[in-house]
Amino acid sequence: ALTNVTLNTCSVGANDAEGVRGGAVATAGGAILANVRITNSRADGTGRVFGGGLFVGGDLDATDLVATGNTVHSHLAPPGSPFGNIAQGGGVHTHGLATVRGSTINGNTAKSDSYEVFGGGLSVGSREQGAQSVSLTLVASTISGNTNESLCDVCAPQGGGGIVVGEARLERVTIADNVVKSTNHYGGGGGFRFFTGGNAVTAEILDSTISGNHADSAGGGMIGPDRGTLAITRTRIENNVGANDA
């Protein structure tokens, strides 16, 4: 548990380091955060790299969290396979379920030199094969100005603002001005991407705004679950762009 804590300009890893997690904070289990600032930190490695600012191995409960200016970067370092270099969660990543209230996730970056990227700002649940589905509850929070980028010619990074693998409920949330991009202009879910993970799921969005987001390919504002239900109530979705820019 962290309460009334600020962590700034922290770093972990190296370009050729394996198993890098959490630029400023990493927990093997769950985390409870209240009034925590994680800024300008980074996680660098090769293979799967998680959490530029924060990595949580279990469940996350956060109130008044600010994660801004953090970076997670999976580098191309031989002799590893270029198709294993996956970055998740430029600002925050949790392997377990997440409950986030009154928080700001802004200006973070997730990047891979050679393969896929998930969640420029927030990443909930792992995209590893066989990983369990989790859930996200996001209330009265802002996810803005985050970037998801892959330098792979044929890859499609997902979720400029964030992703969740499983159920989701977003209420009174602003998702704005996030970007997904790649070398050959692929990528989806500029604002947010909802993945099913396993069984069909429900993603609910209430009293929220999704605006000004960009994806090089599909779903400028968001991409809903491929199996299940996307329910949208009293929400503005405007000025998003999903287009191949080549």
CSV table of N, CA, C and O in Angstrom, one decimal, residues 21-124:
chain,number,residue,atom,x,y,z
A,21,ARG,N,9.9,-5.2,-15.2
A,21,ARG,CA,8.6,-4.8,-14.7
A,21,ARG,C,8.6,-3.5,-13.9
A,21,ARG,O,9.4,-3.5,-12.9
A,22,GLY,N,7.8,-2.5,-14.2
A,22,GLY,CA,7.6,-1.4,-13.3
A,22,GLY,C,8.7,-0.4,-13.1
A,22,GLY,O,9.6,-0.6,-12.3
A,23,GLY,N,8.7,0.7,-13.9
A,23,GLY,CA,9.7,1.6,-13.9
A,23,GLY,C,9.9,2.3,-12.5
A,23,GLY,O,11.1,2.5,-12.1
A,24,ALA,N,8.9,2.5,-11.8
A,24,ALA,CA,9.0,3.1,-10.5
A,24,ALA,C,8.5,2.2,-9.3
A,24,ALA,O,9.1,2.2,-8.3
A,25,VAL,N,7.5,1.4,-9.6
A,25,VAL,CA,7.0,0.5,-8.6
A,25,VAL,C,6.6,-0.8,-9.2
A,25,VAL,O,6.0,-0.9,-10.3
A,26,ALA,N,7.0,-1.9,-8.6
A,26,ALA,CA,6.6,-3.3,-9.0
A,26,ALA,C,6.2,-4.1,-7.8
A,26,ALA,O,6.9,-4.1,-6.8
A,27,THR,N,5.0,-4.8,-7.9
A,27,THR,CA,4.6,-5.6,-6.8
A,27,THR,C,4.3,-7.0,-7.4
A,27,THR,O,3.7,-7.1,-8.5
A,28,ALA,N,4.7,-8.0,-6.6
A,28,ALA,CA,4.3,-9.4,-7.0
A,28,ALA,C,2.9,-9.7,-6.8
A,28,ALA,O,2.2,-10.4,-7.5
A,29,GLY,N,2.3,-9.1,-5.7
A,29,GLY,CA,0.9,-9.3,-5.4
A,29,GLY,C,0.1,-8.0,-5.7
A,29,GLY,O,0.4,-7.4,-6.7
A,30,GLY,N,-0.9,-7.8,-4.9
A,30,GLY,CA,-1.8,-6.6,-5.2
A,30,GLY,C,-1.2,-5.3,-4.7
A,30,GLY,O,-0.2,-5.3,-4.0
A,31,ALA,N,-1.9,-4.2,-5.0
A,31,ALA,CA,-1.5,-2.9,-4.6
A,31,ALA,C,-2.7,-2.0,-4.3
A,31,ALA,O,-3.7,-2.1,-5.0
A,32,ILE,N,-2.6,-1.3,-3.2
A,32,ILE,CA,-3.6,-0.3,-2.8
A,32,ILE,C,-3.0,1.1,-2.8
A,32,ILE,O,-2.0,1.3,-2.0
A,33,LEU,N,-3.4,2.0,-3.7
A,33,LEU,CA,-2.8,3.3,-3.8
A,33,LEU,C,-3.8,4.4,-3.5
A,33,LEU,O,-4.9,4.3,-4.0
A,34,ALA,N,-3.3,5.4,-2.8
A,34,ALA,CA,-4.2,6.6,-2.5
A,34,ALA,C,-3.3,7.8,-2.5
A,34,ALA,O,-2.3,7.9,-1.8
A,35,ASN,N,-3.7,8.8,-3.4
A,35,ASN,CA,-2.9,10.0,-3.6
A,35,ASN,C,-1.5,9.7,-3.9
A,35,ASN,O,-0.6,10.1,-3.2
A,36,VAL,N,-1.2,9.0,-5.0
A,36,VAL,CA,0.1,8.6,-5.4
A,36,VAL,C,0.4,9.3,-6.8
A,36,VAL,O,-0.5,9.2,-7.7
A,37,ARG,N,1.6,9.8,-6.9
A,37,ARG,CA,2.1,10.4,-8.2
A,37,ARG,C,3.2,9.6,-8.7
A,37,ARG,O,4.2,9.5,-8.0
A,38,ILE,N,3.1,9.1,-9.9
A,38,ILE,CA,4.2,8.4,-10.5
A,38,ILE,C,4.5,9.1,-11.9
A,38,ILE,O,3.7,9.1,-12.8
A,39,THR,N,5.7,9.7,-12.0
A,39,THR,CA,5.9,10.6,-13.1
A,39,THR,C,7.3,10.4,-13.7
A,39,THR,O,8.3,10.0,-13.0
A,40,ASN,N,7.4,10.5,-15.0
A,40,ASN,CA,8.7,10.6,-15.7
A,40,ASN,C,9.6,9.4,-15.5
A,40,ASN,O,10.8,9.5,-15.4
A,41,SER,N,9.0,8.2,-15.3
A,41,SER,CA,9.7,7.0,-15.1
A,41,SER,C,9.7,6.0,-16.3
A,41,SER,O,8.9,6.2,-17.2
A,42,ARG,N,10.5,5.0,-16.3
A,42,ARG,CA,10.6,4.1,-17.4
A,42,ARG,C,11.0,2.7,-17.1
A,42,ARG,O,11.8,2.5,-16.2
A,43,ALA,N,10.5,1.8,-17.9
A,43,ALA,CA,11.0,0.4,-17.9
A,43,ALA,C,11.5,0.0,-19.3
A,43,ALA,O,10.7,0.1,-20.2
A,44,ASP,N,12.7,-0.4,-19.3
A,44,ASP,CA,13.3,-0.8,-20.6
A,44,ASP,C,13.8,-2.2,-20.5
A,44,ASP,O,14.4,-2.6,-19.5
A,45,GLY,N,13.5,-3.0,-21.6
A,45,GLY,CA,14.0,-4.4,-21.6
A,45,GLY,C,13.8,-5.0,-23.0
A,45,GLY,O,13.5,-4.3,-24.0
A,46,THR,N,13.9,-6.3,-23.0
A,46,THR,CA,13.6,-7.0,-24.2
A,46,THR,C,12.6,-8.1,-23.9
A,46,THR,O,12.5,-8.5,-22.7
A,47,GLY,N,11.9,-8.7,-24.9
A,47,GLY,CA,10.9,-9.6,-24.6
A,47,GLY,C,9.6,-8.9,-24.1
A,47,GLY,O,9.3,-7.8,-24.5
A,48,ARG,N,8.9,-9.5,-23.1
A,48,ARG,CA,7.7,-8.8,-22.6
A,48,ARG,C,8.1,-7.8,-21.5
A,48,ARG,O,8.7,-8.3,-20.5
A,49,VAL,N,7.7,-6.6,-21.6
A,49,VAL,CA,8.1,-5.5,-20.7
A,49,VAL,C,6.7,-4.9,-20.3
A,49,VAL,O,5.9,-4.5,-21.1
A,50,PHE,N,6.6,-4.8,-18.9
A,50,PHE,CA,5.3,-4.3,-18.4
A,50,PHE,C,5.5,-3.0,-17.5
A,50,PHE,O,6.3,-3.0,-16.6
A,51,GLY,N,4.6,-2.0,-17.7
A,51,GLY,CA,4.5,-1.0,-16.7
A,51,GLY,C,5.6,0.0,-16.6
A,51,GLY,O,6.5,-0.1,-15.9
A,52,GLY,N,5.5,1.1,-17.5
A,52,GLY,CA,6.5,2.1,-17.5
A,52,GLY,C,6.6,2.8,-16.1
A,52,GLY,O,7.7,3.2,-15.7
A,53,GLY,N,5.5,3.0,-15.5
A,53,GLY,CA,5.5,3.6,-14.2
A,53,GLY,C,5.2,2.6,-13.1
A,53,GLY,O,5.9,2.5,-12.1
A,54,LEU,N,4.1,1.8,-13.2
A,54,LEU,CA,3.7,0.9,-12.2
A,54,LEU,C,3.4,-0.5,-12.8
A,54,LEU,O,2.7,-0.6,-13.8
A,55,PHE,N,3.9,-1.5,-12.1
A,55,PHE,CA,3.5,-2.9,-12.5
A,55,PHE,C,2.9,-3.5,-11.2
A,55,PHE,O,3.5,-3.5,-10.1
A,56,VAL,N,1.7,-4.2,-11.4
A,56,VAL,CA,1.0,-4.8,-10.3
A,56,VAL,C,0.8,-6.3,-10.7
A,56,VAL,O,0.1,-6.5,-11.7
A,57,GLY,N,1.4,-7.2,-9.9
A,57,GLY,CA,1.2,-8.6,-10.3
A,57,GLY,C,-0.1,-9.2,-9.9
A,57,GLY,O,-0.5,-10.2,-10.5
A,58,GLY,N,-0.9,-8.6,-9.0
A,58,GLY,CA,-2.2,-9.0,-8.6
A,58,GLY,C,-3.2,-8.0,-9.0
A,58,GLY,O,-3.2,-7.5,-10.1
A,59,ASP,N,-4.1,-7.7,-8.0
A,59,ASP,CA,-5.2,-6.7,-8.2
A,59,ASP,C,-4.8,-5.3,-7.8
A,59,ASP,O,-4.0,-5.1,-6.9
A,60,LEU,N,-5.3,-4.3,-8.5
A,60,LEU,CA,-5.0,-2.9,-8.2
A,60,LEU,C,-6.2,-2.2,-7.8
A,60,LEU,O,-7.3,-2.2,-8.4
A,61,ASP,N,-6.1,-1.5,-6.6
A,61,ASP,CA,-7.2,-0.5,-6.2
A,61,ASP,C,-6.5,0.8,-6.0
A,61,ASP,O,-5.6,1.0,-5.1
A,62,ALA,N,-6.9,1.8,-6.8
A,62,ALA,CA,-6.2,3.1,-6.9
A,62,ALA,C,-7.3,4.2,-6.8
A,62,ALA,O,-8.3,4.2,-7.5
A,63,THR,N,-7.0,5.2,-5.9
A,63,THR,CA,-7.8,6.4,-5.8
A,63,THR,C,-6.9,7.6,-5.9
A,63,THR,O,-5.8,7.6,-5.2
A,64,ASP,N,-7.2,8.6,-6.7
A,64,ASP,CA,-6.4,9.8,-6.9
A,64,ASP,C,-4.9,9.4,-7.3
A,64,ASP,O,-4.0,9.8,-6.6
A,65,LEU,N,-4.8,8.6,-8.3
A,65,LEU,CA,-3.5,8.2,-8.8
A,65,LEU,C,-3.2,9.1,-10.0
A,65,LEU,O,-4.1,9.3,-10.9
A,66,VAL,N,-2.0,9.6,-10.1
A,66,VAL,CA,-1.6,10.4,-11.3
A,66,VAL,C,-0.4,9.6,-11.8
A,66,VAL,O,0.6,9.4,-11.1
A,67,ALA,N,-0.5,9.2,-13.1
A,67,ALA,CA,0.6,8.5,-13.8
A,67,ALA,C,0.8,9.3,-15.1
A,67,ALA,O,0.0,9.3,-16.0
A,68,THR,N,2.0,10.0,-15.2
A,68,THR,CA,2.2,10.9,-16.3
A,68,THR,C,3.6,10.9,-16.7
A,68,THR,O,4.5,10.8,-15.9
A,69,GLY,N,3.9,10.9,-18.0
A,69,GLY,CA,5.2,11.0,-18.6
A,69,GLY,C,6.0,9.7,-18.5
A,69,GLY,O,7.3,9.8,-18.6
A,70,ASN,N,5.4,8.6,-18.3
A,70,ASN,CA,6.1,7.3,-18.1
A,70,ASN,C,6.2,6.6,-19.4
A,70,ASN,O,5.4,6.8,-20.3
A,71,THR,N,7.2,5.7,-19.5
A,71,THR,CA,7.5,5.0,-20.8
A,71,THR,C,7.8,3.5,-20.5
A,71,THR,O,8.6,3.2,-19.6
A,72,VAL,N,7.2,2.6,-21.2
A,72,VAL,CA,7.6,1.2,-21.3
A,72,VAL,C,8.1,0.9,-22.7
A,72,VAL,O,7.4,1.2,-23.7
A,73,HIS,N,9.3,0.3,-22.8
A,73,HIS,CA,9.9,0.1,-24.1
A,73,HIS,C,10.5,-1.3,-24.2
A,73,HIS,O,11.4,-1.6,-23.4
A,74,SER,N,10.0,-2.1,-25.2
A,74,SER,CA,10.6,-3.4,-25.5
A,74,SER,C,11.5,-3.2,-26.6
A,74,SER,O,11.1,-2.9,-27.8
A,75,HIS,N,12.8,-3.4,-26.4
A,75,HIS,CA,13.9,-3.2,-27.4
A,75,HIS,C,14.2,-4.4,-28.2
A,75,HIS,O,14.0,-5.5,-27.7
A,76,LEU,N,14.7,-4.2,-29.4
A,76,LEU,CA,15.2,-5.4,-30.2
A,76,LEU,C,16.6,-5.6,-29.9
A,76,LEU,O,17.5,-4.9,-30.2
A,77,ALA,N,16.8,-6.7,-29.1
A,77,ALA,CA,18.2,-7.0,-28.6
A,77,ALA,C,18.5,-8.5,-29.0
A,77,ALA,O,17.9,-9.4,-28.4
A,78,PRO,N,19.4,-8.7,-29.9
A,78,PRO,CA,19.7,-10.1,-30.3
A,78,PRO,C,20.3,-10.8,-29.1
A,78,PRO,O,20.9,-10.2,-28.2
A,79,PRO,N,20.2,-12.2,-29.0
A,79,PRO,CA,19.7,-13.1,-30.1
A,79,PRO,C,18.2,-13.4,-30.0
A,79,PRO,O,17.8,-14.3,-30.6
A,80,GLY,N,17.4,-12.7,-29.1
A,80,GLY,CA,16.0,-13.0,-29.0
A,80,GLY,C,15.2,-12.8,-30.2
A,80,GLY,O,15.6,-12.1,-31.1
A,81,SER,N,14.1,-13.5,-30.3
A,81,SER,CA,13.2,-13.4,-31.4
A,81,SER,C,12.5,-12.0,-31.4
A,81,SER,O,12.0,-11.5,-30.4
A,82,PRO,N,12.5,-11.3,-32.6
A,82,PRO,CA,11.8,-10.0,-32.7
A,82,PRO,C,10.3,-10.1,-32.4
A,82,PRO,O,9.7,-9.1,-32.0
A,83,PHE,N,9.8,-11.3,-32.5
A,83,PHE,CA,8.3,-11.5,-32.3
A,83,PHE,C,7.9,-11.8,-30.9
A,83,PHE,O,6.8,-12.2,-30.6
A,84,GLY,N,8.9,-11.6,-30.0
A,84,GLY,CA,8.6,-11.8,-28.5
A,84,GLY,C,8.6,-10.4,-27.8
A,84,GLY,O,8.4,-10.4,-26.6
A,85,ASN,N,8.9,-9.4,-28.5
A,85,ASN,CA,9.1,-8.1,-27.9
A,85,ASN,C,7.8,-7.3,-27.8
A,85,ASN,O,7.4,-6.6,-28.7
A,86,ILE,N,7.2,-7.5,-26.7
A,86,ILE,CA,5.8,-6.9,-26.4
A,86,ILE,C,5.9,-6.0,-25.2
A,86,ILE,O,6.4,-6.3,-24.2
A,87,ALA,N,5.3,-4.8,-25.4
A,87,ALA,CA,5.2,-3.8,-24.3
A,87,ALA,C,3.8,-3.6,-23.9
A,87,ALA,O,2.9,-3.5,-24.8
A,88,GLN,N,3.5,-3.5,-22.6
A,88,GLN,CA,2.2,-3.3,-22.1
A,88,GLN,C,2.2,-2.3,-21.0
A,88,GLN,O,3.0,-2.4,-20.1
A,89,GLY,N,1.3,-1.3,-21.1
A,89,GLY,CA,1.1,-0.3,-20.0
A,89,GLY,C,2.2,0.7,-19.9
A,89,GLY,O,3.1,0.7,-19.1
A,90,GLY,N,2.1,1.8,-20.7
A,90,GLY,CA,3.1,2.9,-20.7
A,90,GLY,C,3.1,3.5,-19.3
A,90,GLY,O,4.2,3.8,-18.8
A,91,GLY,N,1.9,3.7,-18.7
A,91,GLY,CA,1.8,4.3,-17.4
A,91,GLY,C,1.7,3.3,-16.3
A,91,GLY,O,2.4,3.2,-15.3
A,92,VAL,N,0.6,2.4,-16.5
A,92,VAL,CA,0.2,1.5,-15.5
A,92,VAL,C,-0.1,0.1,-16.1
A,92,VAL,O,-0.9,0.1,-17.1
A,93,HIS,N,0.3,-0.9,-15.5
A,93,HIS,CA,-0.1,-2.3,-15.9
A,93,HIS,C,-0.4,-3.1,-14.7
A,93,HIS,O,0.3,-3.1,-13.7
A,94,THR,N,-1.5,-3.8,-14.7
A,94,THR,CA,-1.9,-4.8,-13.7
A,94,THR,C,-2.2,-6.1,-14.3
A,94,THR,O,-3.0,-6.2,-15.3
A,95,HIS,N,-1.7,-7.2,-13.8
A,95,HIS,CA,-2.0,-8.6,-14.3
A,95,HIS,C,-3.4,-8.9,-13.8
A,95,HIS,O,-4.1,-9.7,-14.4
A,96,GLY,N,-3.9,-8.4,-12.6
A,96,GLY,CA,-5.2,-8.7,-12.1
A,96,GLY,C,-6.2,-7.7,-12.4
A,96,GLY,O,-6.0,-6.8,-13.3
A,97,LEU,N,-7.3,-7.7,-11.7
A,97,LEU,CA,-8.4,-6.8,-11.9
A,97,LEU,C,-8.0,-5.4,-11.4
A,97,LEU,O,-7.1,-5.3,-10.5
A,98,ALA,N,-8.6,-4.4,-11.9
A,98,ALA,CA,-8.3,-3.0,-11.5
A,98,ALA,C,-9.6,-2.2,-11.2
A,98,ALA,O,-10.6,-2.3,-11.9
A,99,THR,N,-9.5,-1.5,-10.0
A,99,THR,CA,-10.5,-0.5,-9.7
A,99,THR,C,-9.8,0.8,-9.5
A,99,THR,O,-8.9,1.0,-8.7
A,100,VAL,N,-10.1,1.8,-10.4
A,100,VAL,CA,-9.4,3.1,-10.4
A,100,VAL,C,-10.4,4.2,-10.4
A,100,VAL,O,-11.4,4.3,-11.2
A,101,ARG,N,-10.2,5.1,-9.4
A,101,ARG,CA,-11.2,6.2,-9.2
A,101,ARG,C,-10.4,7.5,-9.1
A,101,ARG,O,-9.4,7.6,-8.5
A,102,GLY,N,-11.1,8.6,-9.7
A,102,GLY,CA,-10.5,9.9,-9.5
A,102,GLY,C,-9.1,10.1,-9.9
A,102,GLY,O,-8.3,10.8,-9.3
A,103,SER,N,-8.7,9.4,-11.0
A,103,SER,CA,-7.3,9.4,-11.4
A,103,SER,C,-7.0,10.0,-12.7
A,103,SER,O,-7.9,10.1,-13.6
A,104,THR,N,-5.7,10.3,-13.0
A,104,THR,CA,-5.3,10.8,-14.3
A,104,THR,C,-4.1,10.0,-14.8
A,104,THR,O,-3.1,9.9,-14.1
A,105,ILE,N,-4.3,9.5,-16.0
A,105,ILE,CA,-3.2,8.8,-16.7
A,105,ILE,C,-3.0,9.5,-18.0
A,105,ILE,O,-3.8,9.4,-18.9
A,106,ASN,N,-1.9,10.2,-18.0
A,106,ASN,CA,-1.7,11.2,-19.1
A,106,ASN,C,-0.2,11.2,-19.6
A,106,ASN,O,0.7,11.2,-18.8
A,107,GLY,N,-0.1,11.3,-20.9
A,107,GLY,CA,1.2,11.5,-21.5
A,107,GLY,C,2.2,10.4,-21.4
A,107,GLY,O,3.4,10.6,-21.4
A,108,ASN,N,1.7,9.2,-21.3
A,108,ASN,CA,2.6,8.0,-21.2
A,108,ASN,C,2.8,7.4,-22.6
A,108,ASN,O,2.0,7.6,-23.5
A,109,THR,N,3.8,6.5,-22.7
A,109,THR,CA,4.1,5.9,-24.0
A,109,THR,C,4.5,4.5,-23.8
A,109,THR,O,5.2,4.1,-22.9
A,110,ALA,N,3.9,3.6,-24.7
A,110,ALA,CA,4.3,2.2,-24.7
A,110,ALA,C,4.8,2.0,-26.2
A,110,ALA,O,4.2,2.4,-27.1
A,111,LYS,N,6.0,1.3,-26.2
A,111,LYS,CA,6.7,1.2,-27.5
A,111,LYS,C,7.4,-0.2,-27.6
A,111,LYS,O,8.0,-0.7,-26.7
A,112,SER,N,7.3,-0.8,-28.8
A,112,SER,CA,8.1,-1.9,-29.2
A,112,SER,C,8.9,-1.7,-30.4
A,112,SER,O,8.4,-1.1,-31.4
A,113,ASP,N,10.2,-2.1,-30.4
A,113,ASP,CA,11.0,-2.0,-31.6
A,113,ASP,C,10.6,-3.0,-32.7
A,113,ASP,O,11.0,-2.7,-33.9
A,114,SER,N,9.9,-4.1,-32.4
A,114,SER,CA,9.8,-5.1,-33.4
A,114,SER,C,8.5,-5.9,-33.3
A,114,SER,O,8.2,-6.8,-34.2
A,115,TYR,N,7.6,-5.6,-32.3
A,115,TYR,CA,6.4,-6.5,-32.3
A,115,TYR,C,5.2,-5.7,-31.7
A,115,TYR,O,5.1,-4.5,-31.8
A,116,GLU,N,4.3,-6.3,-30.9
A,116,GLU,CA,3.1,-5.7,-30.5
A,116,GLU,C,3.2,-4.9,-29.3
A,116,GLU,O,4.1,-5.0,-28.4
A,117,VAL,N,2.2,-4.0,-29.2
A,117,VAL,CA,2.1,-3.0,-28.0
A,117,VAL,C,0.7,-2.9,-27.6
A,117,VAL,O,-0.2,-2.8,-28.4
A,118,PHE,N,0.4,-2.9,-26.3
A,118,PHE,CA,-0.9,-2.8,-25.7
A,118,PHE,C,-1.0,-1.8,-24.6
A,118,PHE,O,-0.3,-1.9,-23.6
A,119,GLY,N,-1.9,-0.8,-24.7
A,119,GLY,CA,-2.1,0.1,-23.6
A,119,GLY,C,-1.1,1.2,-23.4
A,119,GLY,O,-0.2,1.1,-22.6
A,120,GLY,N,-1.2,2.3,-24.2
A,120,GLY,CA,-0.3,3.4,-24.0
A,120,GLY,C,-0.3,4.0,-22.7
A,120,GLY,O,0.7,4.4,-22.1
A,121,GLY,N,-1.5,4.1,-22.1
A,121,GLY,CA,-1.6,4.6,-20.7
A,121,GLY,C,-1.8,3.6,-19.7
A,121,GLY,O,-1.1,3.5,-18.7
A,122,LEU,N,-2.9,2.8,-19.9
A,122,LEU,CA,-3.3,1.8,-18.9
A,122,LEU,C,-3.5,0.4,-19.5
A,122,LEU,O,-4.1,0.3,-20.6
A,123,SER,N,-3.0,-0.6,-18.9
A,123,SER,CA,-3.1,-2.0,-19.4
A,123,SER,C,-3.6,-2.8,-18.2
A,123,SER,O,-3.0,-2.9,-17.2
A,124,VAL,N,-4.8,-3.5,-18.4
A,124,VAL,CA,-5.4,-4.3,-17.4
A,124,VAL,C,-5.5,-5.7,-17.9
A,124,VAL,O,-6.3,-5.9,-18.9
